[in-house]
Tab-separated table of C-alpha atoms and ligand atoms in Angstrom:
chain	number	residue	atom	x	y	z
A	51	MET	CA	14.119	14.574	16.949
A	52	ASN	CA	17.270	13.609	18.817
A	53	TYR	CA	20.420	13.268	16.751
A	54	THR	CA	23.625	11.551	17.763
A	55	VAL	CA	27.201	12.684	17.384
A	56	SER	CA	30.069	10.244	17.784
A	57	ILE	CA	33.599	11.256	18.647
A	58	VAL	CA	36.277	9.101	17.058
A	59	GLY	CA	40.007	9.265	16.829
A	60	ARG	CA	43.121	7.473	17.926
A	61	PRO	CA	44.073	7.407	21.629
A	62	ASN	CA	45.220	10.639	23.308
A	63	VAL	CA	43.864	13.122	20.783
A	64	GLY	CA	41.485	14.445	23.477
A	65	LYS	CA	38.230	12.574	22.877
A	66	SER	CA	37.193	12.227	26.519
A	67	THR	CA	38.252	15.788	27.267
A	68	PHE	CA	36.065	17.045	24.446
A	69	PHE	CA	33.218	14.716	25.450
A	70	ASN	CA	33.293	16.101	28.975
A	71	ARG	CA	33.243	19.634	27.648
A	72	LEU	CA	30.135	18.833	25.582
A	73	VAL	CA	28.098	16.985	28.209
A	74	GLY	CA	29.571	18.077	31.524
A	75	ARG	CA	31.253	15.429	33.596
A	76	ARG	CA	28.368	14.755	35.921
A	77	LYS	CA	25.827	14.228	33.174
A	78	ALA	CA	27.770	11.442	31.536
A	79	ILE	CA	26.141	8.055	31.685
A	80	VAL	CA	28.505	5.147	31.407
A	81	HIS	CA	27.273	2.098	29.549
A	82	ILE	CA	29.540	-0.839	29.923
A	83	THR	CA	28.824	-3.504	27.363
A	84	SER	CA	30.998	-6.527	27.381
A	85	GLY	CA	32.062	-8.537	24.376
A	86	VAL	CA	32.782	-7.362	20.890
A	87	THR	CA	31.100	-4.008	21.104
A	88	ARG	CA	33.372	-1.834	23.210
A	89	ASP	CA	32.517	0.337	26.118
A	90	ARG	CA	30.804	3.502	25.052
A	91	ILE	CA	29.988	6.606	26.994
A	92	PHE	CA	26.737	8.388	26.235
A	93	GLY	CA	25.765	11.880	27.252
A	94	ASN	CA	23.323	14.619	26.349
A	95	SER	CA	24.217	18.036	25.147
A	96	GLU	CA	22.443	21.142	23.953
A	97	TRP	CA	23.431	24.076	21.769
A	98	ASN	CA	21.154	27.025	20.935
A	99	GLY	CA	18.158	25.075	22.176
A	100	VAL	CA	18.887	22.005	20.053
A	101	LYS	CA	19.394	18.835	22.074
A	102	PHE	CA	21.557	15.975	20.868
A	103	SER	CA	23.357	12.891	22.166
A	104	VAL	CA	27.085	12.479	22.254
A	105	VAL	CA	28.889	9.154	22.160
A	106	ASP	CA	32.510	8.729	23.069
A	107	THR	CA	33.391	5.454	21.435
A	108	GLY	CA	36.912	5.495	22.744
A	109	GLY	CA	36.321	4.118	26.209
A	110	PHE	CA	38.832	1.394	25.586
A	111	SER	CA	41.713	3.518	24.494
A	112	PHE	CA	43.793	2.984	27.615
A	113	ALA	CA	43.867	-0.679	26.687
A	114	THR	CA	47.018	-1.801	25.025
A	115	SER	CA	50.319	-1.086	23.514
A	116	GLU	CA	50.222	-3.892	21.026
A	117	ASN	CA	49.758	-2.380	17.609
A	118	ASP	CA	47.611	-5.079	16.032
A	119	VAL	CA	45.141	-5.164	18.905
A	120	LEU	CA	45.025	-1.401	18.937
A	121	GLU	CA	44.254	-1.293	15.270
A	122	LYS	CA	41.447	-3.769	15.670
A	123	GLU	CA	39.964	-1.808	18.518
A	124	ILE	CA	40.092	1.469	16.659
A	125	LYS	CA	38.314	-0.171	13.774
A	126	ASN	CA	35.664	-1.430	16.170
A	127	GLN	CA	35.229	2.033	17.560
A	128	ILE	CA	34.765	3.526	14.093
A	129	PHE	CA	32.412	0.779	13.082
A	130	ILE	CA	30.208	1.571	16.094
A	131	ALA	CA	30.354	5.282	15.363
A	132	ILE	CA	29.353	4.808	11.745
A	133	LYS	CA	26.453	2.632	12.788
A	134	GLU	CA	25.088	4.823	15.549
A	135	ALA	CA	25.898	8.387	14.649
A	136	ASP	CA	24.190	10.961	12.486
A	137	VAL	CA	27.381	13.007	12.447
A	138	ILE	CA	30.932	11.911	13.238
A	139	LEU	CA	33.511	14.188	14.806
A	140	PHE	CA	36.923	12.931	13.807
A	141	LEU	CA	39.485	14.247	16.281
A	142	VAL	CA	43.170	14.698	15.480
A	143	ASP	CA	45.957	16.290	17.517
A	144	ILE	CA	47.738	19.396	16.219
A	145	LYS	CA	50.780	18.620	18.350
A	146	MET	CA	51.340	15.285	16.672
A	147	GLY	CA	50.212	16.232	13.162
A	148	VAL	CA	48.815	13.547	10.881
A	149	LEU	CA	49.844	10.011	11.836
A	150	ASP	CA	49.356	6.794	9.904
A	151	THR	CA	46.538	5.759	12.229
A	152	ASP	CA	44.757	9.040	11.456
A	153	ARG	CA	45.078	8.337	7.753
A	154	GLU	CA	43.647	4.872	8.198
A	155	ILE	CA	40.706	6.123	10.223
A	156	ALA	CA	40.095	8.828	7.611
A	157	LYS	CA	39.959	6.219	4.875
A	158	ILE	CA	37.259	4.191	6.638
A	159	LEU	CA	35.221	7.278	7.474
A	160	ARG	CA	35.344	8.589	3.916
A	161	LYS	CA	34.130	5.263	2.591
A	162	SER	CA	31.193	5.223	4.999
A	163	GLN	CA	29.839	8.460	3.531
A	164	LYS	CA	28.552	9.501	6.948
A	165	ILE	CA	28.727	13.238	7.558
A	166	THR	CA	32.162	13.716	9.149
A	167	LEU	CA	33.697	16.880	10.533
A	168	LEU	CA	37.434	16.912	11.027
A	169	VAL	CA	38.273	18.443	14.391
A	170	VAL	CA	41.874	19.477	15.025
A	171	ASN	CA	42.349	19.610	18.785
A	172	LYS	CA	44.813	21.222	21.196
A	173	VAL	CA	45.217	24.518	19.293
A	174	ASP	CA	45.907	26.204	22.669
A	175	ASN	CA	49.416	24.860	22.385
A	176	GLY	CA	50.692	27.817	20.447
A	177	ILE	CA	51.851	25.504	17.685
A	178	LEU	CA	51.767	27.012	14.260
A	179	TYR	CA	49.946	24.828	11.846
A	180	SER	CA	49.343	24.666	8.195
A	181	ASP	CA	45.886	23.823	6.871
A	182	THR	CA	47.315	21.638	4.191
A	183	ASP	CA	48.517	18.981	6.650
A	184	PHE	CA	45.014	18.143	7.652
A	185	PHE	CA	43.494	18.978	4.291
A	186	HIS	CA	45.178	15.832	2.924
A	187	LEU	CA	42.904	13.714	5.098
A	188	GLY	CA	40.189	14.556	2.572
A	189	PHE	CA	37.434	16.204	4.607
A	190	GLU	CA	35.609	19.252	3.441
A	191	ASN	CA	34.928	20.657	6.896
A	192	CYS	CA	37.792	21.274	9.312
A	193	TYR	CA	37.479	22.901	12.725
A	194	TYR	CA	40.299	24.018	15.050
A	195	ILE	CA	39.470	23.740	18.714
A	196	SER	CA	40.859	23.420	22.187
A	197	ALA	CA	38.933	20.849	24.169
A	198	ILE	CA	40.614	22.063	27.309
A	199	ASN	CA	39.804	25.797	27.119
A	200	GLY	CA	36.853	25.631	24.741
A	201	SER	CA	38.160	27.902	22.032
A	202	GLY	CA	36.711	27.186	18.553
A	203	THR	CA	34.030	24.882	19.946
A	204	GLY	CA	31.211	27.418	19.392
A	205	GLU	CA	31.770	27.488	15.671
A	206	LEU	CA	31.858	23.689	15.551
A	207	LEU	CA	28.614	23.417	17.518
A	208	ASP	CA	26.922	25.969	15.217
A	209	LYS	CA	27.797	23.747	12.288
A	210	LEU	CA	26.476	20.632	14.077
A	211	VAL	CA	23.124	22.277	14.783
A	212	GLU	CA	22.883	23.429	11.172
A	213	ILE	CA	23.433	19.842	9.999
A	214	PHE	CA	20.760	18.523	12.383
A	215	LYS	CA	18.253	21.060	11.128
A	216	ASP	CA	18.945	20.128	7.484
A	217	LYS	CA	18.620	16.459	8.318
A	218	PHE	CA	15.313	17.076	10.067
A	219	VAL	CA	13.868	18.876	7.038
A	220	GLN	CA	15.119	16.163	4.670
A	221	LYS	CA	13.604	13.442	6.811
A	222	LYS	CA	10.269	15.249	6.953
A	223	GLU	CA	10.243	15.665	3.181
A	224	LYS	CA	11.085	12.004	2.756
A	225	ILE	CA	8.158	10.961	4.959
A	226	ILE	CA	5.781	13.345	3.195
A	227	ASN	CA	6.885	12.094	-0.235
A	228	LYS	CA	6.387	8.488	0.825
A	229	GLU	CA	2.890	9.267	2.060
A	230	PHE	CA	1.933	10.196	-1.482
A	231	LEU	CA	3.193	6.960	-2.968
A	232	PRO	CA	0.590	4.381	-3.966
A	233	ARG	CA	0.108	1.552	-1.497
A	234	PHE	CA	-0.217	-1.985	-2.815
A	235	SER	CA	-1.030	-4.518	-0.089
A	236	VAL	CA	-0.671	-8.265	-0.187
A	237	VAL	CA	-3.687	-9.762	1.554
A	238	GLY	CA	-4.800	-13.345	1.989
A	239	ARG	CA	-5.121	-16.167	4.457
A	240	PRO	CA	-2.128	-17.141	6.597
A	241	ASN	CA	0.438	-19.289	4.775
A	242	VAL	CA	-0.576	-18.460	1.221
A	243	GLY	CA	2.863	-16.919	0.633
A	244	LYS	CA	2.428	-13.183	1.299
A	245	SER	CA	5.795	-12.698	3.005
A	246	THR	CA	7.498	-14.868	0.424
A	247	LEU	CA	6.208	-12.547	-2.297
A	248	ILE	CA	7.426	-9.446	-0.473
A	249	ASN	CA	10.830	-11.089	-0.026
A	250	SER	CA	10.957	-11.979	-3.694
A	251	PHE	CA	10.361	-8.336	-4.507
A	252	LEU	CA	13.052	-7.244	-2.076
A	253	ASP	CA	16.532	-6.723	-3.297
A	254	LYS	CA	19.228	-4.180	-2.694
A	255	ASN	CA	17.150	-1.468	-4.346
A	256	HIS	CA	14.427	-1.693	-1.742
A	257	HIS	CA	14.312	-0.992	1.916
A	258	ILE	CA	11.807	-1.235	4.691
A	259	VAL	CA	10.401	2.177	5.536
A	260	THR	CA	8.198	1.433	8.489
A	261	HIS	CA	7.420	-1.437	10.733
A	262	ILE	CA	4.407	-0.408	12.722
A	263	SER	CA	3.176	-3.070	15.055
A	264	GLY	CA	0.456	-2.934	17.629
A	265	THR	CA	-3.069	-1.735	17.511
A	266	THR	CA	-3.329	0.988	14.927
A	267	ARG	CA	-1.669	-0.423	11.838
A	268	ASP	CA	-0.021	-3.746	11.950
A	269	SER	CA	1.819	-3.947	8.707
A	270	LEU	CA	5.218	-4.114	7.144
A	271	ASP	CA	5.833	-1.402	4.559
A	272	VAL	CA	8.455	-1.853	1.913
A	273	PHE	CA	9.549	0.914	-0.405
A	274	TYR	CA	9.679	-0.423	-3.956
A	275	LYS	CA	11.444	1.386	-6.775
A	276	LYS	CA	12.172	-0.418	-9.977
A	277	TRP	CA	11.572	-0.158	-13.735
A	278	GLY	CA	10.112	3.312	-13.320
A	279	TYR	CA	7.591	2.270	-10.685
A	280	GLU	CA	7.571	3.643	-7.151
A	281	CYS	CA	5.206	2.370	-4.488
A	282	ILE	CA	4.860	1.046	-0.981
A	283	LEU	CA	4.337	-2.702	-0.771
A	284	VAL	CA	2.520	-3.774	2.347
A	285	ASP	CA	2.650	-7.175	3.966
A	286	THR	CA	0.318	-8.188	6.786
A	287	PRO	CA	2.646	-10.139	9.042
A	288	GLY	CA	2.254	-11.136	12.640
A	289	VAL	CA	0.998	-13.898	14.855
A	290	ARG	CA	0.746	-16.713	12.348
A	291	LYS	CA	2.578	-20.008	12.550
A	292	LYS	CA	4.885	-19.336	15.441
A	293	SER	CA	2.076	-18.112	17.676
A	294	LYS	CA	0.987	-19.859	20.806
A	295	ILE	CA	-2.554	-18.715	20.216
A	296	ARG	CA	-2.975	-20.841	17.161
A	297	GLU	CA	-6.754	-20.915	17.325
A	298	ASN	CA	-6.850	-17.147	17.074
A	299	ILE	CA	-4.742	-16.960	13.966
A	300	GLU	CA	-7.616	-16.423	11.577
A	301	PHE	CA	-9.197	-13.904	13.921
A	302	TYR	CA	-6.079	-11.789	14.316
A	303	SER	CA	-5.124	-12.011	10.720
A	304	SER	CA	-8.582	-10.901	9.634
A	305	ILE	CA	-8.448	-7.826	11.867
A	306	ARG	CA	-5.071	-6.977	10.396
A	307	THR	CA	-6.422	-7.567	6.927
A	308	VAL	CA	-9.298	-5.138	7.491
A	309	ARG	CA	-6.895	-2.451	8.667
A	310	THR	CA	-4.440	-3.039	5.868
A	311	ILE	CA	-7.183	-2.804	3.262
A	312	GLU	CA	-8.336	0.551	4.624
A	313	TYR	CA	-4.887	2.016	3.961
A	314	THR	CA	-4.506	0.547	0.497
A	315	ASP	CA	-4.974	1.630	-3.097
A	316	VAL	CA	-4.726	-1.774	-4.738
A	317	CYS	CA	-5.009	-5.126	-2.931
A	318	LEU	CA	-3.122	-8.138	-4.164
A	319	LEU	CA	-5.389	-10.934	-2.951
A	320	MET	CA	-3.279	-14.048	-2.761
A	321	VAL	CA	-4.805	-17.515	-2.818
A	322	ASP	CA	-3.164	-20.888	-2.468
A	323	ALA	CA	-3.347	-22.877	-5.711
A	324	VAL	CA	-3.184	-26.156	-3.817
A	325	ARG	CA	-6.003	-25.347	-1.430
A	326	GLY	CA	-8.080	-23.576	-4.071
A	327	TRP	CA	-10.509	-20.754	-3.461
A	328	GLU	CA	-11.925	-20.947	0.049
A	329	LYS	CA	-14.695	-19.167	1.912
A	330	GLN	CA	-12.185	-16.890	3.651
A	331	ASP	CA	-10.961	-15.751	0.231
A	332	THR	CA	-14.488	-14.707	-0.676
A	333	ASN	CA	-14.714	-12.749	2.582
A	334	ILE	CA	-11.482	-10.897	1.877
A	335	PHE	CA	-12.591	-10.220	-1.698
A	336	ARG	CA	-15.868	-8.712	-0.452
A	337	LEU	CA	-13.956	-6.605	2.043
A	338	VAL	CA	-11.810	-5.172	-0.725
A	339	LYS	CA	-14.851	-4.514	-2.882
A	340	THR	CA	-16.897	-2.813	-0.164
A	341	ASN	CA	-13.884	-0.595	0.590
A	342	HIS	CA	-13.782	0.283	-3.148
A	343	LYS	CA	-10.124	-0.682	-3.467
A	344	GLY	CA	-8.443	-1.931	-6.609
A	345	ILE	CA	-7.864	-5.667	-6.776
A	346	ILE	CA	-5.698	-8.303	-8.445
A	347	ILE	CA	-6.009	-11.989	-7.629
A	348	LEU	CA	-2.740	-13.883	-7.355
A	349	VAL	CA	-2.956	-17.653	-7.527
A	350	ASN	CA	0.262	-18.585	-5.758
A	351	LYS	CA	2.310	-21.806	-5.526
A	352	TRP	CA	1.524	-22.515	-9.176
A	353	ASP	CA	4.960	-24.218	-9.312
A	354	LEU	CA	3.407	-27.160	-7.469
A	355	PHE	CA	1.216	-27.905	-10.488
A	356	HIS	CA	3.388	-29.957	-12.770
A	357	ASN	CA	0.658	-30.165	-15.308
A	358	LYS	CA	0.258	-26.449	-15.802
A	359	ASN	CA	-1.490	-26.648	-19.128
A	360	PHE	CA	-3.621	-23.824	-20.338
A	361	SER	CA	-6.966	-25.585	-19.910
A	362	ILE	CA	-6.297	-26.239	-16.203
A	363	GLN	CA	-5.448	-22.586	-15.734
A	364	LYS	CA	-8.587	-21.531	-17.623
A	365	HIS	CA	-10.695	-23.857	-15.510
A	366	PHE	CA	-9.163	-22.446	-12.323
A	367	GLU	CA	-9.892	-18.946	-13.555
A	368	PHE	CA	-13.449	-19.879	-14.440
A	369	LEU	CA	-14.073	-21.242	-10.914
A	370	ILE	CA	-12.684	-18.095	-9.298
A	371	ARG	CA	-14.735	-15.774	-11.494
A	372	LYS	CA	-17.840	-17.728	-10.567
A	373	LYS	CA	-17.049	-17.170	-6.874
A	374	ILE	CA	-16.497	-13.443	-7.243
A	375	SER	CA	-19.463	-12.807	-9.527
A	376	PRO	CA	-20.870	-10.295	-10.380
A	377	PHE	CA	-17.592	-8.341	-10.075
A	378	GLU	CA	-15.756	-10.698	-12.388
A	379	ASN	CA	-13.722	-8.128	-14.223
A	380	VAL	CA	-10.604	-8.712	-12.115
A	381	PRO	CA	-7.117	-9.679	-13.321
A	382	ILE	CA	-6.037	-13.139	-12.174
A	383	LEU	CA	-2.332	-13.978	-12.279
A	384	PHE	CA	-0.799	-17.416	-11.771
A	385	ILE	CA	2.489	-17.052	-9.977
A	386	SER	CA	5.125	-18.693	-7.854
A	387	ALA	CA	6.228	-16.221	-5.183
A	388	LYS	CA	8.969	-18.647	-4.190
A	389	ASN	CA	10.458	-19.120	-7.661
A	390	LYS	CA	9.663	-15.542	-8.708
A	391	ASN	CA	7.625	-16.772	-11.665
A	392	GLY	CA	5.086	-14.324	-13.028
A	393	ILE	CA	5.685	-11.762	-10.309
A	394	HIS	CA	7.082	-9.080	-12.629
A	395	HIS	CA	3.571	-8.502	-14.056
A	396	ILE	CA	2.159	-7.555	-10.665
A	397	ILE	CA	3.414	-3.992	-10.129
A	398	PRO	CA	2.722	-2.726	-13.686
A	399	LEU	CA	-0.763	-4.192	-13.459
A	400	ALA	CA	-1.395	-2.669	-10.034
A	401	ASP	CA	-0.206	0.657	-11.427
A	402	GLN	CA	-2.616	0.346	-14.349
A	403	ILE	CA	-5.479	-0.365	-11.921
A	404	LEU	CA	-4.456	2.627	-9.857
A	405	LYS	CA	-4.790	4.807	-12.951
A	406	SER	CA	-8.159	3.303	-13.924
A	407	ARG	CA	-9.380	3.890	-10.398
A	408	LYS	CA	-8.612	7.582	-10.757
A	409	ASN	CA	-9.976	7.725	-14.270
A	410	ARG	CA	-12.643	10.430	-14.766
A	411	LEU	CA	-14.743	9.905	-17.870
A	412	LYS	CA	-15.855	12.994	-19.706
A	413	THR	CA	-19.615	13.443	-19.346
A	414	ASN	CA	-20.253	13.916	-23.052
A	415	ILE	CA	-18.332	10.747	-23.959
A	416	LEU	CA	-20.049	8.744	-21.231
A	417	ASN	CA	-23.498	9.903	-22.426
A	418	LYS	CA	-22.681	9.391	-26.075
A	419	ILE	CA	-21.808	5.763	-25.429
A	420	MET	CA	-24.193	4.810	-22.637
A	421	LEU	CA	-27.458	6.538	-23.592
A	422	PRO	CA	-28.065	4.683	-26.891
A	423	ILE	CA	-27.422	1.365	-25.115
A	424	LEU	CA	-29.786	2.221	-22.272
A	425	LYS	CA	-32.417	3.490	-24.706
A	426	LYS	CA	-32.293	0.236	-26.596
A	427	ASN	CA	-32.403	-1.769	-23.358
A	428	PRO	CA	-34.523	0.249	-20.943
A	429	PRO	CA	-35.076	-0.917	-17.372
A	430	PRO	CA	-37.940	-3.406	-17.276
A	431	SER	CA	-41.096	-2.030	-15.711
A	432	LYS	CA	-43.983	-3.861	-14.093
A	433	LYS	CA	-46.301	-1.036	-14.850
A	434	LYS	CA	-46.488	-1.245	-18.585
A	435	LYS	CA	-47.781	2.273	-18.978
A	436	LYS	CA	-44.872	3.736	-17.141
A	437	LEU	CA	-41.848	3.512	-19.293
A	438	ILE	CA	-38.697	3.905	-17.264
A	439	THR	CA	-36.151	5.982	-19.073
A	440	ILE	CA	-32.635	7.176	-18.393
A	441	LYS	CA	-31.975	10.643	-19.683
A	442	TYR	CA	-28.504	11.474	-18.582
A	443	CYS	CA	-25.479	10.149	-16.740
A	444	THR	CA	-22.334	11.493	-15.158
A	445	GLN	CA	-19.318	10.383	-13.147
A	446	LEU	CA	-18.833	12.140	-9.831
A	447	PRO	CA	-15.499	13.822	-9.093
A	448	SER	CA	-14.834	11.290	-6.302
A	449	CYS	CA	-11.687	9.332	-5.338
A	450	THR	CA	-13.164	6.087	-6.667
A	451	PRO	CA	-15.483	5.693	-9.662
A	452	ILE	CA	-19.098	6.602	-8.872
A	453	PHE	CA	-21.670	6.974	-11.647
A	454	ILE	CA	-25.032	8.653	-11.366
A	455	PHE	CA	-27.827	7.832	-13.809
A	456	PHE	CA	-30.828	10.148	-13.879
A	457	SER	CA	-34.172	8.515	-14.469
A	458	ASN	CA	-37.869	9.354	-14.284
A	459	PHE	CA	-38.532	6.411	-11.923
A	460	PRO	CA	-35.276	5.498	-10.178
A	461	GLN	CA	-37.173	3.707	-7.405
A	462	TYR	CA	-38.336	0.986	-9.843
A	463	ILE	CA	-34.910	0.106	-11.157
A	464	LYS	CA	-33.764	-3.326	-10.011
A	465	GLU	CA	-30.395	-4.635	-8.885
A	466	SER	CA	-30.156	-6.783	-12.015
A	467	TYR	CA	-30.402	-3.710	-14.235
A	468	LYS	CA	-27.697	-2.020	-12.210
A	469	ARG	CA	-25.465	-5.014	-12.974
A	470	PHE	CA	-26.313	-4.711	-16.658
A	471	VAL	CA	-25.299	-1.029	-16.579
A	472	GLU	CA	-22.079	-1.868	-14.748
A	473	ASN	CA	-21.188	-4.499	-17.335
A	474	GLN	CA	-21.827	-2.028	-20.123
A	475	ILE	CA	-19.541	0.551	-18.509
A	476	ARG	CA	-16.875	-2.087	-18.039
A	477	SER	CA	-17.130	-3.302	-21.616
A	478	HIS	CA	-16.578	0.203	-22.993
A	479	PHE	CA	-14.107	1.629	-20.501
A	480	ASP	CA	-11.136	0.119	-18.682
A	481	PHE	CA	-12.135	-0.474	-15.086
A	482	ARG	CA	-10.469	-3.859	-14.740
A	483	GLY	CA	-9.914	-4.663	-11.084
A	484	VAL	CA	-11.677	-1.483	-9.987
A	485	PRO	CA	-14.950	-1.643	-8.047
A	486	ILE	CA	-17.420	0.919	-9.367
A	487	GLN	CA	-20.561	2.302	-7.760
A	488	ILE	CA	-23.726	3.108	-9.638
A	489	PHE	CA	-26.692	5.106	-8.362
A	490	PHE	CA	-29.986	5.999	-9.973
A	491	ARG	CA	-31.413	9.383	-9.141
A	492	LYS	CA	-34.597	11.251	-9.907
A	493	LYS	CA	-34.285	13.590	-12.853
B	735	LIG	P1	41.463	10.406	24.399
B	735	LIG	O1	42.361	9.278	24.643
B	735	LIG	O2	41.355	10.728	22.954
B	735	LIG	O3	40.133	10.284	25.060
B	735	LIG	O4	42.215	11.721	25.004
B	735	LIG	P2	42.036	12.430	26.417
B	735	LIG	O5	40.814	13.271	26.427
B	735	LIG	O6	42.202	11.439	27.500
B	735	LIG	O7	43.264	13.416	26.336
B	735	LIG	C1	44.592	12.971	26.179
B	735	LIG	C2	45.537	14.031	26.723
B	735	LIG	O8	45.437	15.220	25.941
B	735	LIG	C3	45.200	14.455	28.141
B	735	LIG	O9	46.387	14.631	28.887
B	735	LIG	C4	44.456	15.764	27.960
B	735	LIG	O10	44.631	16.628	29.094
B	735	LIG	C5	45.128	16.328	26.746
B	735	LIG	N1	44.258	17.233	26.022
B	735	LIG	C6	42.989	17.000	25.608
B	735	LIG	N2	42.488	18.084	24.973
B	735	LIG	C7	43.449	19.037	24.997
B	735	LIG	C8	43.522	20.385	24.508
B	735	LIG	O11	42.601	20.953	23.938
B	735	LIG	N3	44.693	21.051	24.710
B	735	LIG	C9	45.727	20.481	25.345
B	735	LIG	N4	46.812	21.176	25.490
B	735	LIG	N5	45.699	19.212	25.808
B	735	LIG	C10	44.573	18.501	25.654
B	736	LIG	P1	2.207	-15.910	4.578
B	736	LIG	O1	1.734	-16.437	5.893
B	736	LIG	O2	1.057	-15.684	3.655
B	736	LIG	O3	3.113	-14.727	4.662
B	736	LIG	O4	3.032	-17.107	3.908
B	736	LIG	P2	4.606	-17.347	3.803
B	736	LIG	O5	5.204	-16.400	2.828
B	736	LIG	O6	5.165	-17.414	5.147
B	736	LIG	O7	4.615	-18.784	3.107
B	736	LIG	C1	4.003	-19.896	3.695
B	736	LIG	C2	4.639	-21.143	3.156
B	736	LIG	O8	4.368	-21.287	1.762
B	736	LIG	C3	6.149	-21.157	3.290
B	736	LIG	O9	6.539	-22.437	3.667
B	736	LIG	C4	6.626	-20.831	1.876
B	736	LIG	O10	7.883	-21.376	1.611
B	736	LIG	C5	5.559	-21.456	1.028
B	736	LIG	N1	5.438	-20.774	-0.255
B	736	LIG	C6	5.264	-19.460	-0.460
B	736	LIG	N2	5.204	-19.193	-1.771
B	736	LIG	C7	5.338	-20.354	-2.432
B	736	LIG	C8	5.363	-20.731	-3.821
B	736	LIG	O11	5.254	-19.924	-4.738
B	736	LIG	N3	5.503	-22.045	-4.081
B	736	LIG	C9	5.631	-22.984	-3.103
B	736	LIG	N4	5.767	-24.234	-3.463
B	736	LIG	N5	5.624	-22.663	-1.800
B	736	LIG	C10	5.473	-21.376	-1.461
C-alpha cells in the first residue's frame, strides 16, 4: 500500500528544500501539467522500510507578486493536496511567525478534515519561539524541523509511518467488514432500468466501494446504508447501448449476469413492464434458482401504465407466476425506478428473504407439522402392496435450505410429489423468494 504525503504552505517556507530532503534531488520526477492544475513534483521516499510518495504542490510559487493571483494559486495548491494526499504536511516558517496567508491555509485544511501535521521549519535559525504562536493555527500535531540540516525530521517521519500503518489497518478492516455485508444484485436484460434503480438508491449517504471491470467480476458495487439496513447493491453494467458490438450485447450481458448471480445473496430480477415477461427473463430466473439464490421480481417502468388498476396488476402477476411455475412463491413488486415509486419496499424485502434463506427449522417442529400431512397424503405407488411411507424429515445445516425426507422406497417417489412436499413446506414456513431443495433418502 503506497500512501501519499503532500507538502503545502505559502511561498518561501521551505517546501522544495524539505521535499528534496525527503526524496533526494536526483530521484525527483517532475510532472508538468498545464492548465488549471498546477505543476506538481512527485518523488518517492522511505522511512523504516515503509515506502511512500511525496508531492510538492508548490511548483508555481516563484510565479507572481500580485496578491490576488497568489491567493488563487495557493488555494489551487491546497485543493490538489487535499484531493491527492493521505496526509498533509503544512509548512510554516519560524522566522516569519504566523502570517495571514498561513491562517487562511490553516482554515481550509481544517475544514477538509484530512490528517494534517503542522511543520514549523527553519528552527536552525536560533530563533526562540513560543509554542502558542503556532498552536493558534488549530492543529493537534506540531513538529519543529530544519529542512536544511535535517534536525527534527526523524520524529516527524516516525509519526508519518505510524499514521500510514493505522490507515492500512483501518482500510483492511473496512474491506473485511464489507465482505460480510449481504449482496443484493440487480439482474435483468439490457435496458430494463437496472442502472436507473441503482441511481435512484444513490444519495449522499451511499458511495461506490468497488468498480471491478474485466474478466473476473464485472460489476458495480454500491454500499447502501439507510433505515437500519446495510448491504452492497450490485449493478451489472457494461457494453450495452453504447457498444459497437451491438449483436453481442445479450451474450456479454448474460455472462456478466451469471457471474453476478454467483456472488449474490438475493437477486432483484428486473423486467420491463412494457415488453412483458420474455424468454430471457425465464432464463435468468432459472439461473437464480439453480444457484439457490434469493429472488424478488421487479416489474419496472410501471409509470408508463396510465391505467394501473389493481386487476391489470393482478393479471400481470398471474402471467409471471405461470411462467416461473412451480417456484411461484416469489415476491413481485411493481415499481418505477425512474420516479422512485415502490422502490423503498425492495431492501426490507430482500433483507427478509436473506433471513428466510438462513432460516433453520427445528427438527421436532418440522416433523410435527410435516409428518401428519405426509401420512394423510402418502406418495402414490404403482405397486399397491408396497406402501411408500415417510418416517422422518430434517433440514440440513447448509447455507441454503435443504430438506431430507427419509422413506422406505425413496426411488419410487416422483417429481410431482416432491413439488407437493415443497408447497406444504412453503405454506407452513416463510420461504418466500427462497429456492429450497428436497431430497428423499432411504431410511
Ligand atoms: P518554498 O518556496 O516553500 O518551496 O521554499 P524553498 O524550499 O525554496 O526555500 C525558501 C528559502 O528558505 C530558501 O532560501 C531556503 O534555502 C530557505 N530554507 C528552507 N529550509 C530552511 C531551513 O530549514 N533553515 C533555513 N535557515 N533556511 C531554510
Ligand atoms: P439498464 O440497461 O438495465 O441498466 O437500463 P437503464 O437504467 O440504463 O435504463 C434504460 C432506459 O429505461 C433508460 O432510458 C431509462 O431512462 C429508462 N427507464 C429506467 N427506469 C424507468 C422507469 O421506471 N420508467 C420509465 N418510463 N423509464 C425508465
